Amino acid sequence: MLSLDFLDDVRRMNKRQLYYQVLNFGMIVSSALMIWKGLMVVTGSESPIVVVLSGSMEPAFHRGDLLFLTNRIEDPIRVGEIVVFRIEGREIPIVHRVLKIHEKQNGDIKFLTKGDNNAVDDRGLYKQGQHWLEKKDVVGRARGFVPYIGIVTILMNDYPKFKVRSLPFPACFYHPS
């Protein structure tokens, strides 16, 4: 069962120690948010880091790989490039490869995607009546990855009990002086 001994440690702290711990936690959270926002500005992507959630891109990327994205407007989308895109009505972005590009006379570009491990293109995933993706659908383009480091995210999403059990884990490292 879950042990809540760390709550006794918190109760034994004087006010100064408690304020110090709360401020430290606040600094960590605000630093993480600043780093995230900074990455958004530098990469041009609303989500500069994503985790591959399915096996549709194997063997290029496996479930749990952490992808680093950029989304510079001036860079044209090319066939063979791996993009992360959102589909209207779906919350989770999809990581797939650009299969075909369709350029209109006015310069607008539309493109079709497909997972490397899928038998057919993604038209079945797009919203009804949509046959091509547009630049506005792109969250970012894969520029690098770290294998399997995002598996913790998958475990927390697939197994909610894992999430509940791992939350007290940081408290194991807390030792009041």
C-alpha positions as protocol buffer text, in pm:
chain_id: "A"
residue {
  index: 1
  type: MET
  ca { x: 0 y: 0 z: 0 }
}
residue {
  index: 2
  type: LEU
  ca { x: 100 y: 361 z: -40 }
}
residue {
  index: 3
  type: SER
  ca { x: 297 y: 510 z: 250 }
}
residue {
  index: 4
  type: LEU
  ca { x: 239 y: 873 z: 337 }
}
residue {
  index: 5
  type: ASP
  ca { x: 530 y: 913 z: 579 }
}
residue {
  index: 6
  type: PHE
  ca { x: 648 y: 1221 z: 392 }
}
residue {
  index: 7
  type: LEU
  ca { x: 337 y: 1406 z: 522 }
}
residue {
  index: 8
  type: ASP
  ca { x: 473 y: 1363 z: 875 }
}
residue {
  index: 9
  type: ASP
  ca { x: 798 y: 1523 z: 759 }
}
residue {
  index: 10
  type: VAL
  ca { x: 603 y: 1816 z: 614 }
}
residue {
  index: 11
  type: ARG
  ca { x: 414 y: 1861 z: 943 }
}
residue {
  index: 12
  type: ARG
  ca { x: 742 y: 1871 z: 1137 }
}
residue {
  index: 13
  type: MET
  ca { x: 888 y: 2151 z: 923 }
}
residue {
  index: 14
  type: ASN
  ca { x: 888 y: 2502 z: 1059 }
}
residue {
  index: 15
  type: LYS
  ca { x: 721 y: 2773 z: 851 }
}
residue {
  index: 16
  type: ARG
  ca { x: 1049 y: 2893 z: 700 }
}
residue {
  index: 17
  type: GLN
  ca { x: 1140 y: 2545 z: 574 }
}
residue {
  index: 18
  type: LEU
  ca { x: 790 y: 2496 z: 433 }
}
residue {
  index: 19
  type: TYR
  ca { x: 801 y: 2833 z: 251 }
}
residue {
  index: 20
  type: TYR
  ca { x: 1145 y: 2743 z: 118 }
}
residue {
  index: 21
  type: GLN
  ca { x: 1018 y: 2411 z: -20 }
}
residue {
  index: 22
  type: VAL
  ca { x: 712 y: 2576 z: -178 }
}
residue {
  index: 23
  type: LEU
  ca { x: 931 y: 2846 z: -338 }
}
residue {
  index: 24
  type: ASN
  ca { x: 1171 y: 2581 z: -471 }
}
residue {
  index: 25
  type: PHE
  ca { x: 881 y: 2392 z: -625 }
}
residue {
  index: 26
  type: GLY
  ca { x: 747 y: 2714 z: -778 }
}
residue {
  index: 27
  type: MET
  ca { x: 1090 y: 2794 z: -923 }
}
residue {
  index: 28
  type: ILE
  ca { x: 1113 y: 2448 z: -1080 }
}
residue {
  index: 29
  type: VAL
  ca { x: 766 y: 2476 z: -1235 }
}
residue {
  index: 30
  type: SER
  ca { x: 822 y: 2830 z: -1364 }
}
residue {
  index: 31
  type: SER
  ca { x: 1165 y: 2735 z: -1504 }
}
residue {
  index: 32
  type: ALA
  ca { x: 1013 y: 2441 z: -1690 }
}
residue {
  index: 33
  type: LEU
  ca { x: 743 y: 2666 z: -1836 }
}
residue {
  index: 34
  type: MET
  ca { x: 998 y: 2928 z: -1943 }
}
residue {
  index: 35
  type: ILE
  ca { x: 1213 y: 2662 z: -2110 }
}
residue {
  index: 36
  type: TRP
  ca { x: 905 y: 2525 z: -2292 }
}
residue {
  index: 37
  type: LYS
  ca { x: 798 y: 2871 z: -2411 }
}
residue {
  index: 38
  type: GLY
  ca { x: 1156 y: 2947 z: -2518 }
}
residue {
  index: 39
  type: LEU
  ca { x: 1166 y: 2626 z: -2720 }
}
residue {
  index: 40
  type: MET
  ca { x: 836 y: 2724 z: -2883 }
}
residue {
  index: 41
  type: VAL
  ca { x: 984 y: 3058 z: -2994 }
}
residue {
  index: 42
  type: VAL
  ca { x: 1314 y: 2910 z: -3116 }
}
residue {
  index: 43
  type: THR
  ca { x: 1158 y: 2618 z: -3307 }
}
residue {
  index: 44
  type: GLY
  ca { x: 845 y: 2792 z: -3433 }
}
residue {
  index: 45
  type: SER
  ca { x: 640 y: 2494 z: -3318 }
}
residue {
  index: 46
  type: GLU
  ca { x: 350 y: 2498 z: -3073 }
}
residue {
  index: 47
  type: SER
  ca { x: 479 y: 2165 z: -2945 }
}
residue {
  index: 48
  type: PRO
  ca { x: 859 y: 2143 z: -2987 }
}
residue {
  index: 49
  type: ILE
  ca { x: 879 y: 1796 z: -2828 }
}
residue {
  index: 50
  type: VAL
  ca { x: 637 y: 1505 z: -2886 }
}
residue {
  index: 51
  type: VAL
  ca { x: 629 y: 1136 z: -2799 }
}
residue {
  index: 52
  type: VAL
  ca { x: 553 y: 875 z: -3067 }
}
residue {
  index: 53
  type: LEU
  ca { x: 241 y: 699 z: -2938 }
}
residue {
  index: 54
  type: SER
  ca { x: 193 y: 420 z: -3195 }
}
residue {
  index: 55
  type: GLY
  ca { x: 392 y: 182 z: -3410 }
}
residue {
  index: 56
  type: SER
  ca { x: 274 y: 335 z: -3738 }
}
residue {
  index: 57
  type: MET
  ca { x: 618 y: 485 z: -3814 }
}
residue {
  index: 58
  type: GLU
  ca { x: 827 y: 176 z: -3748 }
}
residue {
  index: 59
  type: PRO
  ca { x: 1108 y: 113 z: -3832 }
}
residue {
  index: 60
  type: ALA
  ca { x: 1195 y: 488 z: -3847 }
}
residue {
  index: 61
  type: PHE
  ca { x: 1047 y: 564 z: -3503 }
}
residue {
  index: 62
  type: HIS
  ca { x: 920 y: 331 z: -3236 }
}
residue {
  index: 63
  type: ARG
  ca { x: 654 y: 375 z: -2973 }
}
residue {
  index: 64
  type: GLY
  ca { x: 801 y: 588 z: -2694 }
}
residue {
  index: 65
  type: ASP
  ca { x: 1060 y: 774 z: -2904 }
}
residue {
  index: 66
  type: LEU
  ca { x: 1088 y: 1143 z: -2818 }
}
residue {
  index: 67
  type: LEU
  ca { x: 1089 y: 1369 z: -3127 }
}
residue {
  index: 68
  type: PHE
  ca { x: 1231 y: 1721 z: -3151 }
}
residue {
  index: 69
  type: LEU
  ca { x: 1032 y: 1941 z: -3390 }
}
residue {
  index: 70
  type: THR
  ca { x: 1074 y: 2266 z: -3580 }
}
residue {
  index: 71
  type: ASN
  ca { x: 812 y: 2447 z: -3784 }
}
residue {
  index: 72
  type: ARG
  ca { x: 970 y: 2732 z: -3973 }
}
residue {
  index: 73
  type: ILE
  ca { x: 730 y: 2893 z: -4217 }
}
residue {
  index: 74
  type: GLU
  ca { x: 999 y: 2961 z: -4478 }
}
residue {
  index: 75
  type: ASP
  ca { x: 1101 y: 2593 z: -4508 }
}
residue {
  index: 76
  type: PRO
  ca { x: 898 y: 2415 z: -4778 }
}
residue {
  index: 77
  type: ILE
  ca { x: 744 y: 2077 z: -4700 }
}
residue {
  index: 78
  type: ARG
  ca { x: 905 y: 1799 z: -4904 }
}
residue {
  index: 79
  type: VAL
  ca { x: 812 y: 1444 z: -4999 }
}
residue {
  index: 80
  type: GLY
  ca { x: 974 y: 1201 z: -4755 }
}
residue {
  index: 81
  type: GLU
  ca { x: 982 y: 1447 z: -4468 }
}
residue {
  index: 82
  type: ILE
  ca { x: 833 y: 1338 z: -4135 }
}
residue {
  index: 83
  type: VAL
  ca { x: 568 y: 1578 z: -4008 }
}
residue {
  index: 84
  type: VAL
  ca { x: 355 y: 1598 z: -3697 }
}
residue {
  index: 85
  type: PHE
  ca { x: 4 y: 1719 z: -3775 }
}
residue {
  index: 86
  type: ARG
  ca { x: -331 y: 1776 z: -3609 }
}
residue {
  index: 87
  type: ILE
  ca { x: -663 y: 1680 z: -3755 }
}
residue {
  index: 88
  type: GLU
  ca { x: -972 y: 1882 z: -3671 }
}
residue {
  index: 89
  type: GLY
  ca { x: -1173 y: 1698 z: -3407 }
}
residue {
  index: 90
  type: ARG
  ca { x: -877 y: 1493 z: -3279 }
}
residue {
  index: 91
  type: GLU
  ca { x: -682 y: 1594 z: -2972 }
}
residue {
  index: 92
  type: ILE
  ca { x: -364 y: 1392 z: -3025 }
}
residue {
  index: 93
  type: PRO
  ca { x: -126 y: 1489 z: -3307 }
}
residue {
  index: 94
  type: ILE
  ca { x: -9 y: 1226 z: -3559 }
}
residue {
  index: 95
  type: VAL
  ca { x: 351 y: 1157 z: -3669 }
}
residue {
  index: 96
  type: HIS
  ca { x: 369 y: 1042 z: -4035 }
}
residue {
  index: 97
  type: ARG
  ca { x: 575 y: 1085 z: -4351 }
}
residue {
  index: 98
  type: VAL
  ca { x: 479 y: 1310 z: -4644 }
}
residue {
  index: 99
  type: LEU
  ca { x: 386 y: 1083 z: -4934 }
}
residue {
  index: 100
  type: LYS
  ca { x: 273 y: 1327 z: -5206 }
}
residue {
  index: 101
  type: ILE
  ca { x: 266 y: 1702 z: -5258 }
}
residue {
  index: 102
  type: HIS
  ca { x: 6 y: 1889 z: -5460 }
}
residue {
  index: 103
  type: GLU
  ca { x: 99 y: 2246 z: -5551 }
}
residue {
  index: 104
  type: LYS
  ca { x: -172 y: 2478 z: -5675 }
}
residue {
  index: 105
  type: GLN
  ca { x: -119 y: 2749 z: -5939 }
}
residue {
  index: 106
  type: ASN
  ca { x: -138 y: 3020 z: -5669 }
}
residue {
  index: 107
  type: GLY
  ca { x: 151 y: 2860 z: -5478 }
}
residue {
  index: 108
  type: ASP
  ca { x: -54 y: 2693 z: -5203 }
}
residue {
  index: 109
  type: ILE
  ca { x: 76 y: 2350 z: -5113 }
}
residue {
  index: 110
  type: LYS
  ca { x: -130 y: 2055 z: -5000 }
}
residue {
  index: 111
  type: PHE
  ca { x: 16 y: 1719 z: -4909 }
}
residue {
  index: 112
  type: LEU
  ca { x: -76 y: 1360 z: -4832 }
}
residue {
  index: 113
  type: THR
  ca { x: 79 y: 1157 z: -4549 }
}
residue {
  index: 114
  type: LYS
  ca { x: 122 y: 791 z: -4460 }
}
residue {
  index: 115
  type: GLY
  ca { x: 272 y: 598 z: -4171 }
}
residue {
  index: 116
  type: ASP
  ca { x: 574 y: 390 z: -4277 }
}
residue {
  index: 117
  type: ASN
  ca { x: 420 y: 81 z: -4115 }
}
residue {
  index: 118
  type: ASN
  ca { x: 70 y: 140 z: -4260 }
}
residue {
  index: 119
  type: ALA
  ca { x: -65 y: -23 z: -4575 }
}
residue {
  index: 120
  type: VAL
  ca { x: -262 y: 281 z: -4698 }
}
residue {
  index: 121
  type: ASP
  ca { x: -231 y: 660 z: -4691 }
}
residue {
  index: 122
  type: ASP
  ca { x: -392 y: 876 z: -4421 }
}
residue {
  index: 123
  type: ARG
  ca { x: -702 y: 994 z: -4607 }
}
residue {
  index: 124
  type: GLY
  ca { x: -908 y: 769 z: -4379 }
}
residue {
  index: 125
  type: LEU
  ca { x: -772 y: 960 z: -4077 }
}
residue {
  index: 126
  type: TYR
  ca { x: -845 y: 1309 z: -4211 }
}
residue {
  index: 127
  type: LYS
  ca { x: -1178 y: 1472 z: -4134 }
}
residue {
  index: 128
  type: GLN
  ca { x: -1463 y: 1373 z: -4363 }
}
residue {
  index: 129
  type: GLY
  ca { x: -1429 y: 1528 z: -4707 }
}
residue {
  index: 130
  type: GLN
  ca { x: -1063 y: 1625 z: -4654 }
}
residue {
  index: 131
  type: HIS
  ca { x: -819 y: 1459 z: -4895 }
}
residue {
  index: 132
  type: TRP
  ca { x: -505 y: 1664 z: -4834 }
}
residue {
  index: 133
  type: LEU
  ca { x: -337 y: 1838 z: -4541 }
}
residue {
  index: 134
  type: GLU
  ca { x: -237 y: 2203 z: -4551 }
}
residue {
  index: 135
  type: LYS
  ca { x: 50 y: 2390 z: -4388 }
}
residue {
  index: 136
  type: LYS
  ca { x: -187 y: 2510 z: -4112 }
}
residue {
  index: 137
  type: ASP
  ca { x: -237 y: 2147 z: -4000 }
}
residue {
  index: 138
  type: VAL
  ca { x: 134 y: 2096 z: -3929 }
}
residue {
  index: 139
  type: VAL
  ca { x: 251 y: 2114 z: -3568 }
}
residue {
  index: 140
  type: GLY
  ca { x: 614 y: 2056 z: -3665 }
}
residue {
  index: 141
  type: ARG
  ca { x: 868 y: 1852 z: -3856 }
}
residue {
  index: 142
  type: ALA
  ca { x: 1090 y: 1590 z: -3699 }
}
residue {
  index: 143
  type: ARG
  ca { x: 1451 y: 1711 z: -3675 }
}
residue {
  index: 144
  type: GLY
  ca { x: 1589 y: 1464 z: -3422 }
}
residue {
  index: 145
  type: PHE
  ca { x: 1486 y: 1201 z: -3171 }
}
residue {
  index: 146
  type: VAL
  ca { x: 1586 y: 1015 z: -2856 }
}
residue {
  index: 147
  type: PRO
  ca { x: 1481 y: 648 z: -2860 }
}
residue {
  index: 148
  type: TYR
  ca { x: 1229 y: 520 z: -2603 }
}
residue {
  index: 149
  type: ILE
  ca { x: 1273 y: 809 z: -2356 }
}
residue {
  index: 150
  type: GLY
  ca { x: 903 y: 895 z: -2384 }
}
residue {
  index: 151
  type: ILE
  ca { x: 786 y: 550 z: -2274 }
}
residue {
  index: 152
  type: VAL
  ca { x: 706 y: 695 z: -1928 }
}
residue {
  index: 153
  type: THR
  ca { x: 442 y: 917 z: -2090 }
}
residue {
  index: 154
  type: ILE
  ca { x: 288 y: 616 z: -2260 }
}
residue {
  index: 155
  type: LEU
  ca { x: 287 y: 417 z: -1936 }
}
residue {
  index: 156
  type: MET
  ca { x: 111 y: 700 z: -1755 }
}
residue {
  index: 157
  type: ASN
  ca { x: -153 y: 730 z: -2029 }
}
residue {
  index: 158
  type: ASP
  ca { x: -210 y: 357 z: -2082 }
}
residue {
  index: 159
  type: TYR
  ca { x: -195 y: 256 z: -1714 }
}
residue {
  index: 160
  type: PRO
  ca { x: -352 y: 519 z: -1485 }
}
residue {
  index: 161
  type: LYS
  ca { x: -252 y: 317 z: -1177 }
}
residue {
  index: 162
  type: PHE
  ca { x: 113 y: 367 z: -1277 }
}
residue {
  index: 163
  type: LYS
  ca { x: 55 y: 744 z: -1274 }
}
residue {
  index: 164
  type: VAL
  ca { x: -98 y: 737 z: -925 }
}
residue {
  index: 165
  type: ARG
  ca { x: 181 y: 518 z: -789 }
}
residue {
  index: 166
  type: SER
  ca { x: 460 y: 725 z: -944 }
}
residue {
  index: 167
  type: LEU
  ca { x: 337 y: 1062 z: -809 }
}
residue {
  index: 168
  type: PRO
  ca { x: 475 y: 1008 z: -455 }
}
residue {
  index: 169
  type: PHE
  ca { x: 810 y: 892 z: -601 }
}
residue {
  index: 170
  type: PRO
  ca { x: 979 y: 1236 z: -581 }
}
residue {
  index: 171
  type: ALA
  ca { x: 890 y: 1245 z: -210 }
}
residue {
  index: 172
  type: CYS
  ca { x: 1126 y: 950 z: -159 }
}
residue {
  index: 173
  type: PHE
  ca { x: 1417 y: 1185 z: -225 }
}
residue {
  index: 174
  type: TYR
  ca { x: 1303 y: 1447 z: 23 }
}
residue {
  index: 175
  type: HIS
  ca { x: 1492 y: 1452 z: 352 }
}
residue {
  index: 176
  type: PRO
  ca { x: 1438 y: 1752 z: 580 }
}
residue {
  index: 177
  type: SER
  ca { x: 1753 y: 1881 z: 738 }
}
